[in-house]
């Protein structure tokens, strides 16, 4: 990698099984190889926790299978130094133990707000009741909170009900929609466009700007869906 941060805006390098690339001139994106799964995500959270103490990093932003390091002073930092530091740490980094809260989320599966349930059932070959039971069976890990204030990416879903995100997003998905997007699940935080598949809804509020903290989910939390009702 070049020692001049500004000249690396489109460069990427691979080290220690990770891919490094610059985001503009102020952040370094670190991406893992392969499919994201819980133990790998726990290692990302461990890297985030470690990097948050480094003086050259002003903020860490964990994502699903990736971590963005916001640079404290882009003008003074040689990116080689930061890449070397991460690459040396990563191979021996142990997964961060999950010590978050357990959050119960009651779900009404089906009904008028589950606008994509029929399509999900057709894709998986399952009926609504079987789909609801598979979706509510596992414990989910909040991998990260991103893309919208309070939106948690939930890992741990049964792969039998994985469904690709929609090629044409819904323009008016309701707040509280319980959704599937690829191998993950989520809950919409507000009404609006959404490319995930709605299979039910919950009355819990995911983001309340007047609360402390405003987001219900935090990385490392465990989410348990429960069947409140299954509507035809």
One Martini backbone bead per residue (centre of mass of N, CA, C, O) as a GRO file, in nm:
protein
  232
    1UNK     BB    1   0.099   0.034   0.018
    2UNK     BB    2   0.070   0.349   0.027
    3UNK     BB    3   0.176   0.641   0.215
    4UNK     BB    4  -0.049   0.795   0.054
    5UNK     BB    5  -0.367   0.833   0.120
    6UNK     BB    6  -0.484   0.993  -0.130
    7UNK     BB    7  -0.378   0.760  -0.349
    8UNK     BB    8  -0.593   0.516  -0.224
    9UNK     BB    9  -0.904   0.538  -0.303
   10UNK     BB   10  -0.892   0.248  -0.499
   11UNK     BB   11  -0.738   0.067  -0.315
   12UNK     BB   12  -0.634  -0.281  -0.256
   13UNK     BB   13  -0.571  -0.526   0.005
   14UNK     BB   14  -0.422  -0.840   0.119
   15UNK     BB   15  -0.444  -0.966   0.465
   16UNK     BB   16  -0.495  -1.221   0.673
   17UNK     BB   17  -0.780  -1.266   0.514
   18UNK     BB   18  -0.800  -0.961   0.436
   19UNK     BB   19  -0.963  -0.662   0.322
   20UNK     BB   20  -0.831  -0.346   0.209
   21UNK     BB   21  -0.991  -0.015   0.210
   22UNK     BB   22  -1.074   0.296   0.105
   23UNK     BB   23  -1.277   0.569   0.237
   24UNK     BB   24  -1.168   0.780   0.084
   25UNK     BB   25  -0.967   0.976   0.335
   26UNK     BB   26  -1.103   0.867   0.644
   27UNK     BB   27  -1.119   0.542   0.584
   28UNK     BB   28  -1.109   0.191   0.681
   29UNK     BB   29  -1.177  -0.112   0.517
   30UNK     BB   30  -1.273  -0.432   0.660
   31UNK     BB   31  -1.275  -0.759   0.507
   32UNK     BB   32  -1.411  -1.065   0.495
   33UNK     BB   33  -1.414  -1.393   0.418
   34UNK     BB   34  -1.694  -1.507   0.330
   35UNK     BB   35  -1.933  -1.605   0.533
   36UNK     BB   36  -2.123  -1.485   0.768
   37UNK     BB   37  -2.082  -1.557   1.119
   38UNK     BB   38  -2.087  -1.553   1.449
   39UNK     BB   39  -1.781  -1.594   1.518
   40UNK     BB   40  -1.682  -1.384   1.314
   41UNK     BB   41  -1.838  -1.145   1.434
   42UNK     BB   42  -1.694  -1.160   1.710
   43UNK     BB   43  -1.417  -1.080   1.591
   44UNK     BB   44  -1.502  -0.804   1.490
   45UNK     BB   45  -1.580  -0.696   1.770
   46UNK     BB   46  -1.295  -0.734   1.886
   47UNK     BB   47  -1.155  -0.542   1.687
   48UNK     BB   48  -1.323  -0.295   1.756
   49UNK     BB   49  -1.240  -0.280   2.055
   50UNK     BB   50  -0.936  -0.248   2.006
   51UNK     BB   51  -0.935  -0.003   1.797
   52UNK     BB   52  -1.074   0.209   1.993
   53UNK     BB   53  -0.778   0.254   2.148
   54UNK     BB   54  -0.653   0.388   1.910
   55UNK     BB   55  -0.521   0.695   1.821
   56UNK     BB   56  -0.578   0.663   1.494
   57UNK     BB   57  -0.878   0.615   1.605
   58UNK     BB   58  -1.210   0.758   1.629
   59UNK     BB   59  -1.380   0.512   1.490
   60UNK     BB   60  -1.605   0.230   1.503
   61UNK     BB   61  -1.776   0.025   1.231
   62UNK     BB   62  -1.968  -0.234   1.243
   63UNK     BB   63  -2.040  -0.504   1.031
   64UNK     BB   64  -2.120  -0.750   0.807
   65UNK     BB   65  -1.805  -0.869   0.768
   66UNK     BB   66  -1.712  -0.578   0.887
   67UNK     BB   67  -1.480  -0.284   0.922
   68UNK     BB   68  -1.472   0.058   1.021
   69UNK     BB   69  -1.207   0.301   1.021
   70UNK     BB   70  -1.179   0.605   1.166
   71UNK     BB   71  -0.971   0.865   1.122
   72UNK     BB   72  -0.817   1.100   1.314
   73UNK     BB   73  -0.553   1.166   1.098
   74UNK     BB   74  -0.507   1.145   0.767
   75UNK     BB   75  -0.244   1.325   0.728
   76UNK     BB   76  -0.054   1.147   0.942
   77UNK     BB   77  -0.126   0.866   0.816
   78UNK     BB   78  -0.004   0.554   0.749
   79UNK     BB   79  -0.171   0.282   0.627
   80UNK     BB   80   0.035   0.058   0.671
   81UNK     BB   81   0.026   0.062   0.979
   82UNK     BB   82  -0.271  -0.027   1.017
   83UNK     BB   83  -0.260  -0.288   0.855
   84UNK     BB   84  -0.037  -0.423   1.019
   85UNK     BB   85  -0.189  -0.423   1.288
   86UNK     BB   86  -0.433  -0.594   1.201
   87UNK     BB   87  -0.278  -0.841   1.073
   88UNK     BB   88  -0.140  -0.920   1.347
   89UNK     BB   89  -0.407  -0.959   1.522
   90UNK     BB   90  -0.623  -1.146   1.377
   91UNK     BB   91  -0.527  -1.453   1.394
   92UNK     BB   92  -0.543  -1.434   1.738
   93UNK     BB   93  -0.838  -1.354   1.752
   94UNK     BB   94  -1.093  -1.369   1.969
   95UNK     BB   95  -1.399  -1.405   2.034
   96UNK     BB   96  -1.645  -1.215   2.150
   97UNK     BB   97  -1.829  -1.232   2.404
   98UNK     BB   98  -2.166  -1.267   2.470
   99UNK     BB   99  -2.314  -0.991   2.686
  100UNK     BB  100  -2.583  -0.933   2.611
  101UNK     BB  101  -2.900  -0.904   2.576
  102UNK     BB  102  -3.226  -1.039   2.610
  103UNK     BB  103  -3.471  -1.017   2.343
  104UNK     BB  104  -3.812  -1.005   2.319
  105UNK     BB  105  -4.014  -1.084   2.014
  106UNK     BB  106  -4.324  -1.037   1.924
  107UNK     BB  107  -4.515  -1.212   1.662
  108UNK     BB  108  -4.711  -1.148   1.374
  109UNK     BB  109  -4.795  -1.376   1.147
  110UNK     BB  110  -4.907  -1.236   0.894
  111UNK     BB  111  -5.124  -1.065   0.717
  112UNK     BB  112  -5.136  -0.743   0.588
  113UNK     BB  113  -4.820  -0.679   0.676
  114UNK     BB  114  -4.732  -0.955   0.522
  115UNK     BB  115  -4.647  -0.895   0.201
  116UNK     BB  116  -4.423  -1.162   0.160
  117UNK     BB  117  -4.521  -1.445   0.251
  118UNK     BB  118  -4.600  -1.591  -0.011
  119UNK     BB  119  -4.320  -1.568  -0.148
  120UNK     BB  120  -4.161  -1.718   0.073
  121UNK     BB  121  -4.319  -1.981   0.061
  122UNK     BB  122  -4.259  -2.038  -0.238
  123UNK     BB  123  -3.946  -2.046  -0.210
  124UNK     BB  124  -3.940  -2.272   0.038
  125UNK     BB  125  -4.208  -2.468   0.060
  126UNK     BB  126  -4.371  -2.332   0.291
  127UNK     BB  127  -4.576  -2.274   0.535
  128UNK     BB  128  -4.663  -2.041   0.762
  129UNK     BB  129  -4.619  -2.214   1.018
  130UNK     BB  130  -4.341  -2.333   0.951
  131UNK     BB  131  -4.200  -2.064   0.912
  132UNK     BB  132  -4.251  -1.946   1.194
  133UNK     BB  133  -4.103  -2.172   1.351
  134UNK     BB  134  -3.825  -2.137   1.218
  135UNK     BB  135  -3.789  -1.831   1.281
  136UNK     BB  136  -3.841  -1.865   1.613
  137UNK     BB  137  -3.623  -2.078   1.717
  138UNK     BB  138  -3.377  -1.907   1.725
  139UNK     BB  139  -3.098  -1.740   1.816
  140UNK     BB  140  -3.010  -1.405   1.779
  141UNK     BB  141  -2.758  -1.191   1.649
  142UNK     BB  142  -2.631  -0.875   1.680
  143UNK     BB  143  -2.409  -0.762   1.455
  144UNK     BB  144  -2.551  -0.480   1.379
  145UNK     BB  145  -2.607  -0.115   1.361
  146UNK     BB  146  -2.757  -0.016   1.051
  147UNK     BB  147  -2.866   0.201   0.768
  148UNK     BB  148  -3.052   0.261   1.026
  149UNK     BB  149  -3.182   0.376   1.297
  150UNK     BB  150  -3.190   0.068   1.482
  151UNK     BB  151  -3.090  -0.140   1.274
  152UNK     BB  152  -3.078  -0.492   1.293
  153UNK     BB  153  -2.853  -0.745   1.227
  154UNK     BB  154  -2.962  -1.087   1.210
  155UNK     BB  155  -2.812  -1.374   1.328
  156UNK     BB  156  -2.915  -1.738   1.288
  157UNK     BB  157  -3.076  -1.831   1.063
  158UNK     BB  158  -3.241  -2.052   0.896
  159UNK     BB  159  -3.146  -2.155   0.577
  160UNK     BB  160  -3.437  -2.255   0.478
  161UNK     BB  161  -3.542  -1.923   0.490
  162UNK     BB  162  -3.380  -1.807   0.276
  163UNK     BB  163  -3.410  -1.482   0.104
  164UNK     BB  164  -3.390  -1.273  -0.126
  165UNK     BB  165  -3.381  -0.977  -0.205
  166UNK     BB  166  -3.550  -0.745  -0.360
  167UNK     BB  167  -3.548  -0.598  -0.675
  168UNK     BB  168  -3.820  -0.454  -0.572
  169UNK     BB  169  -3.899  -0.240  -0.357
  170UNK     BB  170  -4.075  -0.140  -0.110
  171UNK     BB  171  -4.234   0.179  -0.054
  172UNK     BB  172  -4.439   0.090   0.222
  173UNK     BB  173  -4.316  -0.018   0.483
  174UNK     BB  174  -4.381  -0.095   0.791
  175UNK     BB  175  -4.350  -0.054   1.102
  176UNK     BB  176  -4.232  -0.361   1.241
  177UNK     BB  177  -4.129  -0.533   1.030
  178UNK     BB  178  -4.069  -0.869   0.968
  179UNK     BB  179  -3.763  -0.982   0.818
  180UNK     BB  180  -3.605  -1.101   0.509
  181UNK     BB  181  -3.239  -1.101   0.413
  182UNK     BB  182  -3.141  -1.360   0.316
  183UNK     BB  183  -2.964  -1.484   0.607
  184UNK     BB  184  -3.144  -1.260   0.743
  185UNK     BB  185  -3.283  -1.056   0.996
  186UNK     BB  186  -3.550  -0.804   1.067
  187UNK     BB  187  -3.655  -0.462   1.171
  188UNK     BB  188  -3.841  -0.208   1.106
  189UNK     BB  189  -3.815   0.139   1.212
  190UNK     BB  190  -3.978   0.249   0.956
  191UNK     BB  191  -4.154   0.398   0.726
  192UNK     BB  192  -4.081   0.256   0.396
  193UNK     BB  193  -3.843   0.164   0.212
  194UNK     BB  194  -3.789  -0.198   0.122
  195UNK     BB  195  -3.597  -0.507   0.034
  196UNK     BB  196  -3.733  -0.682   0.222
  197UNK     BB  197  -3.918  -0.958   0.373
  198UNK     BB  198  -4.244  -0.967   0.483
  199UNK     BB  199  -4.382  -1.194   0.759
  200UNK     BB  200  -4.438  -0.965   0.980
  201UNK     BB  201  -4.508  -0.825   1.319
  202UNK     BB  202  -4.429  -0.562   1.557
  203UNK     BB  203  -4.483  -0.336   1.843
  204UNK     BB  204  -4.207  -0.268   1.867
  205UNK     BB  205  -3.957  -0.022   1.927
  206UNK     BB  206  -3.643   0.036   1.778
  207UNK     BB  207  -3.673   0.368   1.769
  208UNK     BB  208  -3.611   0.634   2.023
  209UNK     BB  209  -3.505   0.957   2.056
  210UNK     BB  210  -3.612   0.981   2.374
  211UNK     BB  211  -3.430   0.761   2.449
  212UNK     BB  212  -3.205   0.561   2.684
  213UNK     BB  213  -3.135   0.439   2.444
  214UNK     BB  214  -3.272   0.471   2.124
  215UNK     BB  215  -3.178   0.183   2.074
  216UNK     BB  216  -3.261  -0.142   2.132
  217UNK     BB  217  -3.012  -0.235   1.981
  218UNK     BB  218  -2.701  -0.420   2.023
  219UNK     BB  219  -2.417  -0.540   1.982
  220UNK     BB  220  -2.461  -0.884   2.105
  221UNK     BB  221  -2.735  -0.929   2.114
  222UNK     BB  222  -3.026  -1.124   2.193
  223UNK     BB  223  -3.281  -1.265   1.979
  224UNK     BB  224  -3.634  -1.353   2.045
  225UNK     BB  225  -3.874  -1.501   1.881
  226UNK     BB  226  -4.236  -1.493   1.905
  227UNK     BB  227  -4.550  -1.638   1.887
  228UNK     BB  228  -4.851  -1.467   1.887
  229UNK     BB  229  -4.943  -1.508   1.576
  230UNK     BB  230  -5.129  -1.674   1.300
  231UNK     BB  231  -5.216  -1.555   0.991
  232UNK     BB  232  -5.388  -1.595   0.685
   0.00000   0.00000   0.00000
